[in-house]
Amino acid sequence: MIVTALTVGVFGFVGSLGDDPSGNAEAAETADATALSAPPSGSADAPTFDVVAAAADADADADADEAMATLADYSDAPRATEDALYQASEVLRAATTAEAADLALTATQQAADAVRADAEAYRASLIAASSATNTQPTGGDVAAQLAYLHQYVFSYNSAVWGDYNEFGGDRTNFASQGLIARGWKVDDAWYSDGGMWTASDAWIGTVQMSEYFDALGLTYATQDDLDRVRVGDIGLFHWGELDTTMDHTMTVSKVEYVPGGAPKVYFISHNEDGEYRELETVLNVEHTDSTVWIYHIP
């Protein structure tokens, strides 16, 4: 918002009171005292143009930040739509007049709406594409899924679901628990009765989970195409230095938009327990020449 200060001439105002034909000297004296006690324009107590401009810039930045926050929950919108939101938000930040700021704010809000609409359309397409084979509930409560995982990432819920770290890892067991919190249901292939050794292979094994997802008709992204990844998706990893097929399971916990580059994707997991394990670091620093299949959970 651009605010223009209107300064009133103090002495002209006081003089006009002194010439008041009513002869109200008391009123004139009161006006004199009020005027003389007011901070002069440009004093330390008076708002300056720089202060007003800074407040306007802060408002524009806050509005732009709020719009860009849309991408945290709707990172599966197409890249072009995300880029349009980023560009609109940058125009808003750079606005120098009230008119320009209003126009830029409207454009930014419209761009954020487009991100939400495009992401929701993509999710609907995933549901439609897997409808013939997917037996799990779609949509679900992603916030509940992530809340559960954050609650038990360091303090395991082993009394309910067991802890398989000593037997090859608890990673897939943990991801499965998150899906239950999201709203998925156990079935003949994917289940756990609670406690140790009551779970199916698809519940606790990375390879078997991938086969279960494939049977449901779910699709996946790789590290070369992260545009449609969003929080709550499941990453299945192959460590390049190991002579195996798949080695690890993690759930996407955050996706960050990067102007001019691929998004940064983070995971929450057991085994090297962590809430925000960054994809490139996991693939190529902690491990060597590794691969990920990030299954889209519709």
mmCIF file of C-alpha atoms in Angstrom:
data_model
loop_
_atom_site.group_PDB
_atom_site.id
_atom_site.type_symbol
_atom_site.label_atom_id
_atom_site.label_comp_id
_atom_site.label_asym_id
_atom_site.label_seq_id
_atom_site.Cartn_x
_atom_site.Cartn_y
_atom_site.Cartn_z
ATOM 1 C CA MET A 1 0.000 0.000 0.000
ATOM 2 C CA ILE A 2 1.355 3.478 -0.910
ATOM 3 C CA VAL A 3 0.408 6.156 1.650
ATOM 4 C CA THR A 4 0.712 9.912 0.928
ATOM 5 C CA ALA A 5 1.107 12.256 3.924
ATOM 6 C CA LEU A 6 -0.810 15.564 3.840
ATOM 7 C CA THR A 7 0.883 18.295 5.916
ATOM 8 C CA VAL A 8 -1.207 21.170 7.165
ATOM 9 C CA GLY A 9 0.422 24.590 7.589
ATOM 10 C CA VAL A 10 0.436 25.068 11.339
ATOM 11 C CA PHE A 11 0.837 28.831 11.508
ATOM 12 C CA GLY A 12 -1.677 29.559 8.757
ATOM 13 C CA PHE A 13 -4.187 27.387 10.650
ATOM 14 C CA VAL A 14 -3.477 29.167 13.945
ATOM 15 C CA GLY A 15 -3.649 32.581 12.276
ATOM 16 C CA SER A 16 -7.070 31.826 10.844
ATOM 17 C CA LEU A 17 -8.285 31.050 14.366
ATOM 18 C CA GLY A 18 -6.815 34.313 15.641
ATOM 19 C CA ASP A 19 -8.860 36.189 13.052
ATOM 20 C CA ASP A 20 -12.041 34.383 14.037
ATOM 21 C CA PRO A 21 -14.809 37.051 13.952
ATOM 22 C CA SER A 22 -16.474 35.332 16.915
ATOM 23 C CA GLY A 23 -13.685 36.680 19.111
ATOM 24 C CA ASN A 24 -13.278 33.296 20.846
ATOM 25 C CA ALA A 25 -9.825 33.927 22.289
ATOM 26 C CA GLU A 26 -9.918 30.799 24.458
ATOM 27 C CA ALA A 27 -10.447 28.584 21.446
ATOM 28 C CA ALA A 28 -7.607 30.318 19.650
ATOM 29 C CA GLU A 29 -5.282 29.811 22.618
ATOM 30 C CA THR A 30 -6.197 26.102 22.766
ATOM 31 C CA ALA A 31 -5.484 25.745 19.073
ATOM 32 C CA ASP A 32 -2.152 27.518 19.532
ATOM 33 C CA ALA A 33 -1.137 25.108 22.298
ATOM 34 C CA THR A 34 -2.207 22.047 20.305
ATOM 35 C CA ALA A 35 -0.375 23.165 17.207
ATOM 36 C CA LEU A 36 2.803 24.017 19.066
ATOM 37 C CA SER A 37 2.835 20.656 20.862
ATOM 38 C CA ALA A 38 2.464 18.654 17.600
ATOM 39 C CA PRO A 39 5.733 17.282 16.157
ATOM 40 C CA PRO A 40 6.851 19.292 13.130
ATOM 41 C CA SER A 41 6.996 17.574 9.786
ATOM 42 C CA GLY A 42 10.291 15.718 9.480
ATOM 43 C CA SER A 43 10.834 15.431 13.257
ATOM 44 C CA ALA A 44 11.806 12.184 14.895
ATOM 45 C CA ASP A 45 8.191 11.584 15.972
ATOM 46 C CA ALA A 46 6.628 12.191 12.568
ATOM 47 C CA PRO A 47 6.349 9.359 10.003
ATOM 48 C CA THR A 48 8.734 9.883 7.113
ATOM 49 C CA PHE A 49 8.374 8.818 3.514
ATOM 50 C CA ASP A 50 11.077 6.190 4.034
ATOM 51 C CA VAL A 51 9.118 4.632 6.917
ATOM 52 C CA VAL A 52 5.893 4.616 4.932
ATOM 53 C CA ALA A 53 7.650 3.133 1.900
ATOM 54 C CA ALA A 54 9.246 0.437 4.071
ATOM 55 C CA ALA A 55 5.823 -0.484 5.461
ATOM 56 C CA ALA A 56 4.455 -0.692 1.925
ATOM 57 C CA ASP A 57 7.356 -2.941 0.868
ATOM 58 C CA ALA A 58 6.762 -5.179 3.889
ATOM 59 C CA ASP A 59 3.088 -5.552 2.963
ATOM 60 C CA ALA A 60 3.970 -6.462 -0.616
ATOM 61 C CA ASP A 61 6.563 -8.999 0.540
ATOM 62 C CA ALA A 62 4.100 -10.545 2.994
ATOM 63 C CA ASP A 63 1.438 -10.869 0.289
ATOM 64 C CA ALA A 64 3.976 -12.392 -2.109
ATOM 65 C CA ASP A 65 5.230 -14.824 0.549
ATOM 66 C CA GLU A 66 1.676 -15.911 1.346
ATOM 67 C CA ALA A 67 0.977 -16.609 -2.318
ATOM 68 C CA MET A 68 4.220 -18.555 -2.772
ATOM 69 C CA ALA A 69 3.372 -20.651 0.303
ATOM 70 C CA THR A 70 0.692 -22.231 -1.892
ATOM 71 C CA LEU A 71 3.450 -24.312 -3.456
ATOM 72 C CA ALA A 72 4.113 -26.122 -0.177
ATOM 73 C CA ASP A 73 0.816 -28.002 -0.455
ATOM 74 C CA TYR A 74 0.414 -27.886 -4.245
ATOM 75 C CA SER A 75 3.908 -28.678 -5.519
ATOM 76 C CA ASP A 76 2.356 -31.165 -7.954
ATOM 77 C CA ALA A 77 1.072 -28.338 -10.159
ATOM 78 C CA PRO A 78 2.852 -28.197 -13.550
ATOM 79 C CA ARG A 79 6.098 -26.257 -13.629
ATOM 80 C CA ALA A 80 4.750 -23.595 -15.986
ATOM 81 C CA THR A 81 1.953 -22.734 -13.553
ATOM 82 C CA GLU A 82 4.396 -22.588 -10.634
ATOM 83 C CA ASP A 83 6.715 -20.332 -12.638
ATOM 84 C CA ALA A 84 3.818 -17.996 -13.439
ATOM 85 C CA LEU A 85 3.074 -17.659 -9.718
ATOM 86 C CA TYR A 86 6.712 -16.918 -8.948
ATOM 87 C CA GLN A 87 6.913 -14.275 -11.668
ATOM 88 C CA ALA A 88 3.685 -12.604 -10.500
ATOM 89 C CA SER A 89 4.948 -12.533 -6.914
ATOM 90 C CA GLU A 90 8.192 -10.887 -8.025
ATOM 91 C CA VAL A 91 6.241 -8.169 -9.855
ATOM 92 C CA LEU A 92 4.274 -7.596 -6.650
ATOM 93 C CA ARG A 93 7.453 -7.218 -4.610
ATOM 94 C CA ALA A 94 8.793 -4.668 -7.094
ATOM 95 C CA ALA A 95 5.618 -2.505 -7.301
ATOM 96 C CA THR A 96 6.314 1.171 -6.583
ATOM 97 C CA THR A 97 2.832 2.704 -6.734
ATOM 98 C CA ALA A 98 -0.503 1.862 -5.126
ATOM 99 C CA GLU A 99 -2.064 1.179 -8.508
ATOM 100 C CA ALA A 100 0.759 -1.126 -9.591
ATOM 101 C CA ALA A 101 0.650 -2.954 -6.251
ATOM 102 C CA ASP A 102 -3.108 -3.542 -6.504
ATOM 103 C CA LEU A 103 -2.812 -4.898 -10.034
ATOM 104 C CA ALA A 104 0.141 -7.110 -9.095
ATOM 105 C CA LEU A 105 -1.645 -8.446 -6.016
ATOM 106 C CA THR A 106 -4.671 -9.431 -8.112
ATOM 107 C CA ALA A 107 -2.438 -11.162 -10.661
ATOM 108 C CA THR A 108 -0.548 -12.991 -7.898
ATOM 109 C CA GLN A 109 -3.752 -14.223 -6.261
ATOM 110 C CA GLN A 110 -5.013 -15.449 -9.629
ATOM 111 C CA ALA A 111 -1.723 -17.264 -10.225
ATOM 112 C CA ALA A 112 -1.996 -18.956 -6.811
ATOM 113 C CA ASP A 113 -5.550 -20.034 -7.640
ATOM 114 C CA ALA A 114 -4.280 -21.499 -10.920
ATOM 115 C CA VAL A 115 -1.629 -23.516 -9.033
ATOM 116 C CA ARG A 116 -4.282 -25.008 -6.767
ATOM 117 C CA ALA A 117 -6.630 -25.764 -9.660
ATOM 118 C CA ASP A 118 -3.930 -27.406 -11.791
ATOM 119 C CA ALA A 119 -2.678 -29.537 -8.898
ATOM 120 C CA GLU A 120 -6.189 -30.673 -8.028
ATOM 121 C CA ALA A 121 -6.833 -31.540 -11.675
ATOM 122 C CA TYR A 122 -3.646 -33.621 -11.724
ATOM 123 C CA ARG A 123 -4.691 -35.471 -8.562
ATOM 124 C CA ALA A 124 -8.054 -36.209 -10.136
ATOM 125 C CA SER A 125 -6.249 -37.620 -13.171
ATOM 126 C CA LEU A 126 -4.211 -39.947 -10.940
ATOM 127 C CA ILE A 127 -7.385 -41.217 -9.309
ATOM 128 C CA ALA A 128 -9.030 -41.778 -12.672
ATOM 129 C CA ALA A 129 -5.995 -43.534 -14.164
ATOM 130 C CA SER A 130 -5.760 -46.050 -11.318
ATOM 131 C CA SER A 131 -9.482 -46.491 -10.679
ATOM 132 C CA ALA A 132 -9.624 -49.939 -12.259
ATOM 133 C CA THR A 133 -6.904 -51.390 -10.004
ATOM 134 C CA ASN A 134 -6.531 -49.162 -6.936
ATOM 135 C CA THR A 135 -8.302 -50.659 -3.927
ATOM 136 C CA GLN A 136 -7.062 -48.053 -1.439
ATOM 137 C CA PRO A 137 -8.995 -44.882 -0.468
ATOM 138 C CA THR A 138 -7.891 -41.862 -2.498
ATOM 139 C CA GLY A 139 -7.168 -38.350 -1.284
ATOM 140 C CA GLY A 140 -6.952 -38.970 2.413
ATOM 141 C CA ASP A 141 -5.604 -36.756 5.181
ATOM 142 C CA VAL A 142 -2.038 -35.883 4.206
ATOM 143 C CA ALA A 143 -1.684 -33.585 7.226
ATOM 144 C CA ALA A 144 -2.528 -36.507 9.526
ATOM 145 C CA GLN A 145 -0.033 -38.718 7.683
ATOM 146 C CA LEU A 146 2.795 -36.219 8.192
ATOM 147 C CA ALA A 147 1.778 -35.394 11.753
ATOM 148 C CA TYR A 148 2.020 -39.087 12.646
ATOM 149 C CA LEU A 149 5.415 -39.480 10.996
ATOM 150 C CA HIS A 150 6.851 -36.412 12.717
ATOM 151 C CA GLN A 151 5.512 -37.642 16.056
ATOM 152 C CA TYR A 152 7.198 -41.042 15.782
ATOM 153 C CA VAL A 153 10.281 -40.389 13.658
ATOM 154 C CA PHE A 154 12.644 -40.394 16.656
ATOM 155 C CA SER A 155 10.469 -42.060 19.297
ATOM 156 C CA TYR A 156 9.207 -45.206 17.588
ATOM 157 C CA ASN A 157 5.633 -46.411 18.037
ATOM 158 C CA SER A 158 7.013 -49.909 18.444
ATOM 159 C CA ALA A 159 4.470 -51.014 21.061
ATOM 160 C CA VAL A 160 1.821 -50.838 18.331
ATOM 161 C CA TRP A 161 3.731 -51.684 15.130
ATOM 162 C CA GLY A 162 7.009 -53.258 16.181
ATOM 163 C CA ASP A 163 10.558 -52.164 15.315
ATOM 164 C CA TYR A 164 12.436 -53.976 12.547
ATOM 165 C CA ASN A 165 15.744 -52.085 12.757
ATOM 166 C CA GLU A 166 17.608 -55.151 14.026
ATOM 167 C CA PHE A 167 16.185 -57.241 11.197
ATOM 168 C CA GLY A 168 17.057 -55.189 8.132
ATOM 169 C CA GLY A 169 15.377 -51.866 8.902
ATOM 170 C CA ASP A 170 12.154 -50.236 10.040
ATOM 171 C CA ARG A 171 11.907 -47.902 7.063
ATOM 172 C CA THR A 172 9.008 -49.513 5.154
ATOM 173 C CA ASN A 173 7.125 -50.364 8.335
ATOM 174 C CA PHE A 174 7.281 -46.666 9.243
ATOM 175 C CA ALA A 175 6.059 -45.487 5.819
ATOM 176 C CA SER A 176 3.187 -47.975 6.016
ATOM 177 C CA GLN A 177 2.160 -46.570 9.393
ATOM 178 C CA GLY A 178 2.005 -43.120 7.817
ATOM 179 C CA LEU A 179 -0.300 -44.390 5.083
ATOM 180 C CA ILE A 180 -2.614 -45.872 7.714
ATOM 181 C CA ALA A 181 -2.717 -42.447 9.424
ATOM 182 C CA ARG A 182 -3.588 -40.946 6.036
ATOM 183 C CA GLY A 183 -6.593 -43.250 5.671
ATOM 184 C CA TRP A 184 -5.374 -46.366 3.875
ATOM 185 C CA LYS A 185 -6.824 -49.742 4.889
ATOM 186 C CA VAL A 186 -5.139 -53.099 5.386
ATOM 187 C CA ASP A 187 -5.947 -55.807 2.858
ATOM 188 C CA ASP A 188 -4.821 -59.331 2.013
ATOM 189 C CA ALA A 189 -1.489 -58.160 0.555
ATOM 190 C CA TRP A 190 -0.630 -55.121 2.705
ATOM 191 C CA TYR A 191 -1.259 -55.559 6.408
ATOM 192 C CA SER A 192 0.079 -55.686 9.938
ATOM 193 C CA ASP A 193 -1.738 -56.954 13.009
ATOM 194 C CA GLY A 194 0.534 -54.864 15.229
ATOM 195 C CA GLY A 195 3.677 -55.955 16.992
ATOM 196 C CA MET A 196 6.556 -57.888 15.521
ATOM 197 C CA TRP A 197 6.293 -60.387 12.668
ATOM 198 C CA THR A 198 2.588 -59.872 12.104
ATOM 199 C CA ALA A 199 3.095 -57.837 8.926
ATOM 200 C CA SER A 200 3.042 -58.844 5.276
ATOM 201 C CA ASP A 201 6.107 -58.475 3.078
ATOM 202 C CA ALA A 202 4.512 -55.496 1.306
ATOM 203 C CA TRP A 203 4.145 -53.738 4.674
ATOM 204 C CA ILE A 204 7.779 -54.088 5.756
ATOM 205 C CA GLY A 205 9.770 -54.715 2.550
ATOM 206 C CA THR A 206 10.829 -52.088 -0.001
ATOM 207 C CA VAL A 207 10.750 -54.336 -3.063
ATOM 208 C CA GLN A 208 7.425 -55.845 -2.044
ATOM 209 C CA MET A 209 5.945 -52.410 -1.375
ATOM 210 C CA SER A 210 6.924 -51.331 -4.903
ATOM 211 C CA GLU A 211 5.210 -54.446 -6.294
ATOM 212 C CA TYR A 212 2.109 -53.643 -4.251
ATOM 213 C CA PHE A 213 2.052 -50.055 -5.536
ATOM 214 C CA ASP A 214 2.452 -51.323 -9.098
ATOM 215 C CA ALA A 215 -0.484 -53.678 -8.588
ATOM 216 C CA LEU A 216 -2.583 -50.749 -7.394
ATOM 217 C CA GLY A 217 -1.770 -48.948 -10.648
ATOM 218 C CA LEU A 218 0.198 -46.131 -9.034
ATOM 219 C CA THR A 219 2.719 -44.162 -11.085
ATOM 220 C CA TYR A 220 6.045 -42.711 -9.992
ATOM 221 C CA ALA A 221 8.589 -39.986 -10.678
ATOM 222 C CA THR A 222 12.381 -40.333 -10.712
ATOM 223 C CA GLN A 223 15.123 -37.896 -9.725
ATOM 224 C CA ASP A 224 15.120 -36.658 -13.328
ATOM 225 C CA ASP A 225 11.504 -35.461 -13.230
ATOM 226 C CA LEU A 226 10.336 -34.100 -9.871
ATOM 227 C CA ASP A 227 7.699 -31.673 -11.145
ATOM 228 C CA ARG A 228 4.684 -33.636 -9.872
ATOM 229 C CA VAL A 229 6.040 -34.779 -6.511
ATOM 230 C CA ARG A 230 4.203 -33.634 -3.395
ATOM 231 C CA VAL A 231 4.210 -34.136 0.351
ATOM 232 C CA GLY A 232 2.928 -37.591 1.347
ATOM 233 C CA ASP A 233 4.305 -39.409 -1.709
ATOM 234 C CA ILE A 234 6.494 -42.459 -1.050
ATOM 235 C CA GLY A 235 10.100 -42.733 -2.255
ATOM 236 C CA LEU A 236 11.670 -46.164 -2.825
ATOM 237 C CA PHE A 237 15.454 -46.068 -3.192
ATOM 238 C CA HIS A 238 18.235 -48.152 -4.692
ATOM 239 C CA TRP A 239 21.717 -47.368 -3.339
ATOM 240 C CA GLY A 240 24.166 -47.504 -6.229
ATOM 241 C CA GLU A 241 27.013 -48.961 -4.182
ATOM 242 C CA LEU A 242 24.960 -52.030 -3.226
ATOM 243 C CA ASP A 243 24.279 -55.030 -5.420
ATOM 244 C CA THR A 244 20.551 -55.039 -4.728
ATOM 245 C CA THR A 245 17.338 -53.875 -6.376
ATOM 246 C CA MET A 246 15.717 -51.566 -3.790
ATOM 247 C CA ASP A 247 17.097 -50.714 -0.375
ATOM 248 C CA HIS A 248 15.168 -47.999 1.387
ATOM 249 C CA THR A 249 11.736 -46.394 1.824
ATOM 250 C CA MET A 250 10.953 -42.791 2.823
ATOM 251 C CA THR A 251 7.972 -40.424 2.731
ATOM 252 C CA VAL A 252 8.171 -36.972 1.131
ATOM 253 C CA SER A 253 8.024 -34.395 3.946
ATOM 254 C CA LYS A 254 8.685 -31.140 2.063
ATOM 255 C CA VAL A 255 9.032 -29.841 -1.500
ATOM 256 C CA GLU A 256 10.684 -26.456 -2.121
ATOM 257 C CA TYR A 257 10.214 -24.466 -5.334
ATOM 258 C CA VAL A 258 13.540 -23.368 -6.847
ATOM 259 C CA PRO A 259 13.406 -20.578 -9.472
ATOM 260 C CA GLY A 260 15.087 -21.762 -12.652
ATOM 261 C CA GLY A 261 15.815 -25.248 -11.322
ATOM 262 C CA ALA A 262 14.373 -28.529 -10.151
ATOM 263 C CA PRO A 263 12.501 -28.479 -6.843
ATOM 264 C CA LYS A 264 14.264 -29.600 -3.680
ATOM 265 C CA VAL A 265 12.602 -32.679 -2.217
ATOM 266 C CA TYR A 266 12.963 -33.795 1.407
ATOM 267 C CA PHE A 267 12.004 -37.050 3.126
ATOM 268 C CA ILE A 268 11.119 -38.298 6.591
ATOM 269 C CA SER A 269 12.240 -41.802 7.550
ATOM 270 C CA HIS A 270 13.473 -44.383 9.998
ATOM 271 C CA ASN A 271 16.978 -45.814 9.651
ATOM 272 C CA GLU A 272 19.233 -42.782 9.912
ATOM 273 C CA ASP A 273 16.135 -41.236 11.438
ATOM 274 C CA GLY A 274 15.405 -37.784 10.035
ATOM 275 C CA GLU A 275 12.560 -35.410 9.241
ATOM 276 C CA TYR A 276 14.013 -33.561 6.239
ATOM 277 C CA ARG A 277 16.545 -35.691 4.390
ATOM 278 C CA GLU A 278 17.295 -33.868 1.131
ATOM 279 C CA LEU A 279 17.079 -35.977 -2.021
ATOM 280 C CA GLU A 280 20.329 -35.032 -3.787
ATOM 281 C CA THR A 281 22.309 -35.437 -0.572
ATOM 282 C CA VAL A 282 20.795 -38.853 0.042
ATOM 283 C CA LEU A 283 21.377 -40.041 -3.534
ATOM 284 C CA ASN A 284 24.864 -38.756 -4.200
ATOM 285 C CA VAL A 285 26.537 -37.792 -0.914
ATOM 286 C CA GLU A 286 25.318 -40.322 1.640
ATOM 287 C CA HIS A 287 25.269 -42.912 -1.160
ATOM 288 C CA THR A 288 26.696 -43.247 -4.676
ATOM 289 C CA ASP A 289 24.968 -43.123 -8.080
ATOM 290 C CA SER A 290 21.633 -44.018 -6.543
ATOM 291 C CA THR A 291 18.107 -44.059 -7.911
ATOM 292 C CA VAL A 292 14.663 -43.200 -6.515
ATOM 293 C CA TRP A 293 11.136 -44.051 -7.571
ATOM 294 C CA ILE A 294 8.732 -41.588 -5.915
ATOM 295 C CA TYR A 295 5.265 -43.084 -6.082
ATOM 296 C CA HIS A 296 2.402 -40.606 -6.401
ATOM 297 C CA ILE A 297 -0.208 -41.403 -3.754
ATOM 298 C CA PRO A 298 -3.602 -40.402 -5.219
#
